[in-house]
PDB file of C-alpha atoms in Angstrom:
ATOM      1  CA  MET A   1      53.294  99.245 142.397  1.00  0.00           C
ATOM      2  CA  SER A   2      50.759  99.754 139.649  1.00  0.00           C
ATOM      3  CA  TRP A   3      50.915  98.060 136.251  1.00  0.00           C
ATOM      4  CA  ALA A   4      51.397 101.434 134.591  1.00  0.00           C
ATOM      5  CA  ARG A   5      54.491 102.130 136.722  1.00  0.00           C
ATOM      6  CA  LEU A   6      55.920  98.680 136.052  1.00  0.00           C
ATOM      7  CA  LEU A   7      55.376  99.157 132.336  1.00  0.00           C
ATOM      8  CA  ALA A   8      57.025 102.603 132.438  1.00  0.00           C
ATOM      9  CA  LEU A   9      60.045 101.204 134.320  1.00  0.00           C
ATOM     10  CA  ALA A  10      60.357  98.331 131.851  1.00  0.00           C
ATOM     11  CA  LEU A  11      60.275 100.758 128.921  1.00  0.00           C
ATOM     12  CA  LEU A  12      62.897 102.991 130.517  1.00  0.00           C
ATOM     13  CA  ALA A  13      65.144 100.000 131.189  1.00  0.00           C
ATOM     14  CA  GLY A  14      64.829  98.947 127.543  1.00  0.00           C
ATOM     15  CA  CYS A  15      65.780 102.433 126.328  1.00  0.00           C
ATOM     16  CA  ALA A  16      68.786 102.567 128.628  1.00  0.00           C
ATOM     17  CA  GLY A  17      70.352  99.482 127.030  1.00  0.00           C
ATOM     18  CA  ASN A  18      73.351  97.766 128.551  1.00  0.00           C
ATOM     19  CA  ALA A  19      76.404  99.441 130.046  1.00  0.00           C
ATOM     20  CA  ALA A  20      78.482  98.973 126.875  1.00  0.00           C
ATOM     21  CA  ASP A  21      76.011 101.138 124.939  1.00  0.00           C
ATOM     22  CA  SER A  22      76.352 104.038 127.369  1.00  0.00           C
ATOM     23  CA  ALA A  23      80.034 104.745 126.634  1.00  0.00           C
ATOM     24  CA  GLN A  24      81.135 107.543 124.321  1.00  0.00           C
ATOM     25  CA  ARG A  25      82.453 106.090 121.051  1.00  0.00           C
ATOM     26  CA  THR A  26      84.397 107.709 118.237  1.00  0.00           C
ATOM     27  CA  PHE A  27      84.552 106.331 114.691  1.00  0.00           C
ATOM     28  CA  ASP A  28      86.502 107.017 111.522  1.00  0.00           C
ATOM     29  CA  LEU A  29      86.648 105.303 108.125  1.00  0.00           C
ATOM     30  CA  GLY A  30      89.139 102.654 109.227  1.00  0.00           C
ATOM     31  CA  MET A  31      92.807 101.961 108.736  1.00  0.00           C
ATOM     32  CA  ALA A  32      92.729 100.301 105.324  1.00  0.00           C
ATOM     33  CA  ALA A  33      94.107 102.439 102.531  1.00  0.00           C
ATOM     34  CA  PRO A  34      91.579 103.141  99.776  1.00  0.00           C
ATOM     35  CA  ALA A  35      91.761 100.795  96.802  1.00  0.00           C
ATOM     36  CA  ALA A  36      91.174 103.776  94.488  1.00  0.00           C
ATOM     37  CA  SER A  37      94.159 105.453  92.875  1.00  0.00           C
ATOM     38  CA  PHE A  38      94.319 109.148  91.997  1.00  0.00           C
ATOM     39  CA  PRO A  39      96.923 111.235  90.213  1.00  0.00           C
ATOM     40  CA  ALA A  40      98.693 113.706  92.465  1.00  0.00           C
ATOM     41  CA  LEU A  41      96.105 116.304  93.534  1.00  0.00           C
ATOM     42  CA  ARG A  42      95.599 119.141  95.916  1.00  0.00           C
ATOM     43  CA  VAL A  43      92.438 118.355  97.838  1.00  0.00           C
ATOM     44  CA  SER A  44      90.044 120.602  99.691  1.00  0.00           C
ATOM     45  CA  ALA A  45      86.786 119.584 101.288  1.00  0.00           C
ATOM     46  CA  ARG A  46      83.916 121.274 103.021  1.00  0.00           C
ATOM     47  CA  ALA A  47      80.405 120.624 104.187  1.00  0.00           C
ATOM     48  CA  PHE A  48      77.506 122.777 105.151  1.00  0.00           C
ATOM     49  CA  PRO A  49      75.549 122.383 108.367  1.00  0.00           C
ATOM     50  CA  PRO A  50      74.801 119.972 109.823  1.00  0.00           C
ATOM     51  CA  PHE A  51      77.450 117.826 108.120  1.00  0.00           C
ATOM     52  CA  ASP A  52      80.263 120.185 109.158  1.00  0.00           C
ATOM     53  CA  SER A  53      80.390 118.687 112.661  1.00  0.00           C
ATOM     54  CA  VAL A  54      81.516 115.375 114.162  1.00  0.00           C
ATOM     55  CA  GLN A  55      77.951 114.270 114.928  1.00  0.00           C
ATOM     56  CA  MET A  56      76.851 110.953 113.401  1.00  0.00           C
ATOM     57  CA  TYR A  57      73.494 111.565 111.759  1.00  0.00           C
ATOM     58  CA  TYR A  58      70.710 109.217 110.804  1.00  0.00           C
ATOM     59  CA  ARG A  59      67.267 109.488 109.239  1.00  0.00           C
ATOM     60  CA  LEU A  60      64.209 107.395 109.991  1.00  0.00           C
ATOM     61  CA  SER A  61      62.943 107.575 106.414  1.00  0.00           C
ATOM     62  CA  TRP A  62      60.058 105.223 107.161  1.00  0.00           C
ATOM     63  CA  ARG A  63      58.764 107.835 109.603  1.00  0.00           C
ATOM     64  CA  ASN A  64      59.944 111.209 108.257  1.00  0.00           C
ATOM     65  CA  PRO A  65      62.703 111.307 105.603  1.00  0.00           C
ATOM     66  CA  SER A  66      63.352 115.019 106.116  1.00  0.00           C
ATOM     67  CA  GLU A  67      64.144 114.676 109.843  1.00  0.00           C
ATOM     68  CA  LEU A  68      67.779 114.293 110.905  1.00  0.00           C
ATOM     69  CA  ALA A  69      68.728 112.890 114.291  1.00  0.00           C
ATOM     70  CA  ASP A  70      72.127 112.189 115.802  1.00  0.00           C
ATOM     71  CA  TYR A  71      73.587 109.435 117.911  1.00  0.00           C
ATOM     72  CA  SER A  72      74.148 111.111 121.257  1.00  0.00           C
ATOM     73  CA  LEU A  73      77.056 108.916 122.366  1.00  0.00           C
ATOM     74  CA  SER A  74      78.750 108.213 119.027  1.00  0.00           C
ATOM     75  CA  HIS A  75      80.735 110.684 116.947  1.00  0.00           C
ATOM     76  CA  TRP A  76      83.091 110.850 113.981  1.00  0.00           C
ATOM     77  CA  SER A  77      86.761 111.515 114.732  1.00  0.00           C
ATOM     78  CA  ALA A  78      86.580 114.511 112.346  1.00  0.00           C
ATOM     79  CA  PRO A  79      83.836 116.132 110.261  1.00  0.00           C
ATOM     80  CA  PRO A  80      82.834 113.976 107.253  1.00  0.00           C
ATOM     81  CA  ALA A  81      84.437 116.373 104.755  1.00  0.00           C
ATOM     82  CA  GLU A  82      87.778 115.978 106.512  1.00  0.00           C
ATOM     83  CA  LEU A  83      87.398 112.183 106.624  1.00  0.00           C
ATOM     84  CA  LEU A  84      86.790 112.152 102.845  1.00  0.00           C
ATOM     85  CA  ARG A  85      89.653 114.591 102.194  1.00  0.00           C
ATOM     86  CA  LYS A  86      92.042 112.335 104.104  1.00  0.00           C
ATOM     87  CA  GLN A  87      90.916 109.281 102.130  1.00  0.00           C
ATOM     88  CA  VAL A  88      91.479 111.035  98.784  1.00  0.00           C
ATOM     89  CA  GLN A  89      94.849 112.312  99.990  1.00  0.00           C
ATOM     90  CA  ARG A  90      95.849 108.800 101.072  1.00  0.00           C
ATOM     91  CA  ALA A  91      94.990 107.487  97.587  1.00  0.00           C
ATOM     92  CA  ALA A  92      96.563 110.358  95.616  1.00  0.00           C
ATOM     93  CA  GLY A  93      99.959 110.076  94.051  1.00  0.00           C
ATOM     94  CA  GLU A  94     102.988 111.815  95.497  1.00  0.00           C
ATOM     95  CA  GLY A  95     103.823 115.358  94.518  1.00  0.00           C
ATOM     96  CA  ILE A  96     101.963 118.613  94.093  1.00  0.00           C
ATOM     97  CA  GLY A  97      99.748 117.692  91.139  1.00  0.00           C
ATOM     98  CA  LYS A  98      98.318 119.863  88.392  1.00  0.00           C
ATOM     99  CA  CYS A  99      94.755 120.022  89.677  1.00  0.00           C
ATOM    100  CA  THR A 100      92.785 120.806  92.779  1.00  0.00           C
ATOM    101  CA  LEU A 101      89.880 118.598  93.713  1.00  0.00           C
ATOM    102  CA  GLU A 102      87.155 120.270  95.738  1.00  0.00           C
ATOM    103  CA  VAL A 103      84.717 118.032  97.598  1.00  0.00           C
ATOM    104  CA  GLU A 104      81.485 119.374  99.063  1.00  0.00           C
ATOM    105  CA  VAL A 105      79.670 116.919 101.327  1.00  0.00           C
ATOM    106  CA  GLN A 106      75.903 117.211 100.965  1.00  0.00           C
ATOM    107  CA  GLU A 107      74.760 114.041 102.764  1.00  0.00           C
ATOM    108  CA  PHE A 108      76.577 111.678 105.143  1.00  0.00           C
ATOM    109  CA  THR A 109      73.910 109.716 106.975  1.00  0.00           C
ATOM    110  CA  GLN A 110      72.668 106.313 108.001  1.00  0.00           C
ATOM    111  CA  VAL A 111      69.181 106.045 106.520  1.00  0.00           C
ATOM    112  CA  PHE A 112      66.735 103.659 108.164  1.00  0.00           C
ATOM    113  CA  THR A 113      64.226 102.318 105.679  1.00  0.00           C
ATOM    114  CA  SER A 114      62.500 100.413 108.502  1.00  0.00           C
ATOM    115  CA  LYS A 115      63.145  99.809 112.203  1.00  0.00           C
ATOM    116  CA  GLU A 116      65.378  96.845 111.323  1.00  0.00           C
ATOM    117  CA  SER A 117      67.059  97.998 108.097  1.00  0.00           C
ATOM    118  CA  SER A 118      69.341 100.860 107.144  1.00  0.00           C
ATOM    119  CA  GLU A 119      71.871 101.964 104.554  1.00  0.00           C
ATOM    120  CA  ALA A 120      74.843 104.301 104.630  1.00  0.00           C
ATOM    121  CA  ARG A 121      74.398 107.175 102.180  1.00  0.00           C
ATOM    122  CA  ILE A 122      76.907 109.747 100.947  1.00  0.00           C
ATOM    123  CA  GLU A 123      76.205 112.523  98.467  1.00  0.00           C
ATOM    124  CA  ALA A 124      78.826 114.995  97.344  1.00  0.00           C
ATOM    125  CA  ARG A 125      79.453 117.630  94.719  1.00  0.00           C
ATOM    126  CA  VAL A 126      82.992 117.529  93.330  1.00  0.00           C
ATOM    127  CA  SER A 127      84.896 119.835  91.012  1.00  0.00           C
ATOM    128  CA  LEU A 128      88.342 119.913  89.483  1.00  0.00           C
ATOM    129  CA  SER A 129      90.254 123.049  88.693  1.00  0.00           C
ATOM    130  CA  ASN A 130      93.619 123.777  87.179  1.00  0.00           C
ATOM    131  CA  GLY A 131      94.682 127.124  88.549  1.00  0.00           C
ATOM    132  CA  PRO A 132      91.768 129.531  88.198  1.00  0.00           C
ATOM    133  CA  ALA A 133      90.099 127.454  85.454  1.00  0.00           C
ATOM    134  CA  ARG A 134      87.382 125.014  86.470  1.00  0.00           C
ATOM    135  CA  ILE A 135      87.807 121.867  84.396  1.00  0.00           C
ATOM    136  CA  ALA A 136      84.774 119.821  85.395  1.00  0.00           C
ATOM    137  CA  SER A 137      82.257 119.251  88.149  1.00  0.00           C
ATOM    138  CA  ARG A 138      79.599 116.704  88.982  1.00  0.00           C
ATOM    139  CA  GLY A 139      77.524 115.153  91.708  1.00  0.00           C
ATOM    140  CA  LEU A 140      78.374 111.783  93.194  1.00  0.00           C
ATOM    141  CA  ALA A 141      76.380 109.454  95.392  1.00  0.00           C
ATOM    142  CA  ALA A 142      77.153 106.151  97.043  1.00  0.00           C
ATOM    143  CA  SER A 143      75.155 103.940  99.331  1.00  0.00           C
ATOM    144  CA  GLU A 144      75.859 100.740 101.172  1.00  0.00           C
ATOM    145  CA  PRO A 145      73.038  98.441 102.273  1.00  0.00           C
ATOM    146  CA  ASP A 146      73.059  96.383 105.459  1.00  0.00           C
ATOM    147  CA  ALA A 147      74.187  99.241 107.695  1.00  0.00           C
ATOM    148  CA  GLY A 148      72.691  97.593 110.763  1.00  0.00           C
ATOM    149  CA  THR A 149      70.694  99.269 113.466  1.00  0.00           C
ATOM    150  CA  GLU A 150      73.278 101.115 115.541  1.00  0.00           C
ATOM    151  CA  ALA A 151      76.182 103.549 115.180  1.00  0.00           C
ATOM    152  CA  ALA A 152      78.999 100.972 114.986  1.00  0.00           C
ATOM    153  CA  SER A 153      77.479  99.047 112.084  1.00  0.00           C
ATOM    154  CA  GLY A 154      76.521 102.356 110.462  1.00  0.00           C
ATOM    155  CA  ALA A 155      80.139 103.551 110.654  1.00  0.00           C
ATOM    156  CA  ALA A 156      81.392 100.307 109.085  1.00  0.00           C
ATOM    157  CA  ALA A 157      78.848 100.663 106.273  1.00  0.00           C
ATOM    158  CA  MET A 158      79.852 104.311 105.818  1.00  0.00           C
ATOM    159  CA  ALA A 159      83.459 103.178 105.313  1.00  0.00           C
ATOM    160  CA  ARG A 160      82.273 100.766 102.601  1.00  0.00           C
ATOM    161  CA  ALA A 161      80.147 103.497 100.981  1.00  0.00           C
ATOM    162  CA  THR A 162      83.176 105.802 101.056  1.00  0.00           C
ATOM    163  CA  GLU A 163      85.197 103.168  99.218  1.00  0.00           C
ATOM    164  CA  ARG A 164      82.487 103.018  96.527  1.00  0.00           C
ATOM    165  CA  LEU A 165      82.496 106.802  96.259  1.00  0.00           C
ATOM    166  CA  MET A 166      86.301 106.834  96.024  1.00  0.00           C
ATOM    167  CA  GLN A 167      86.261 104.303  93.170  1.00  0.00           C
ATOM    168  CA  GLU A 168      83.738 106.374  91.212  1.00  0.00           C
ATOM    169  CA  LEU A 169      85.617 109.600  91.933  1.00  0.00           C
ATOM    170  CA  ALA A 170      88.973 108.117  90.900  1.00  0.00           C
ATOM    171  CA  GLY A 171      87.482 106.908  87.606  1.00  0.00           C
ATOM    172  CA  TRP A 172      86.091 110.365  86.895  1.00  0.00           C
ATOM    173  CA  VAL A 173      89.340 112.177  87.802  1.00  0.00           C
ATOM    174  CA  SER A 174      91.385 109.797  85.632  1.00  0.00           C
ATOM    175  CA  LYS A 175      89.300 110.814  82.590  1.00  0.00           C
ATOM    176  CA  GLN A 176      90.270 114.471  83.016  1.00  0.00           C
ATOM    177  CA  ALA A 177      93.274 114.887  80.682  1.00  0.00           C
ATOM    178  CA  ALA A 178      94.207 118.254  82.195  1.00  0.00           C
ATOM    179  CA  CYS A 179      94.961 116.548  85.516  1.00  0.00           C
ATOM    180  CA  ALA A 180      96.943 113.542  84.275  1.00  0.00           C
TER     181      ALA A 180
END
């Protein structure tokens, strides 16, 4: 066998990884209830492609920050907008509530700043309305460093970034007198 063939086989074996890495895996934001507290709200959430699917996306920003890729064997249990909606709903008070919170997911990715370093990044546009009247809207962003180099550590970091986003969102909602 030639050296070129041996090298090619070694590279293919390295890309294949071990058997544990070849299993389909599904992630969510965990079982812990959010620490954030919201008044009772109606919550709706949406995302535009590609973040409207269950794919777990990442960016290799050190190579091309505008290129999205997905983990082929790892997925979210629901689209990111639904995961965020559930977290807000879990943290919201009981009852119908006076306001509706609309969440639009604009970014939900693991961003690699180098081959060995990544962060979880979430960007969203949120708005509050009371009936037909829009009360307020704003953009939110949260990131969590040390997201590791694979899907599992990225999902754990995304849960931590979501908690940061929830804290900021809860603080903003609590300042809206029309929703208290």
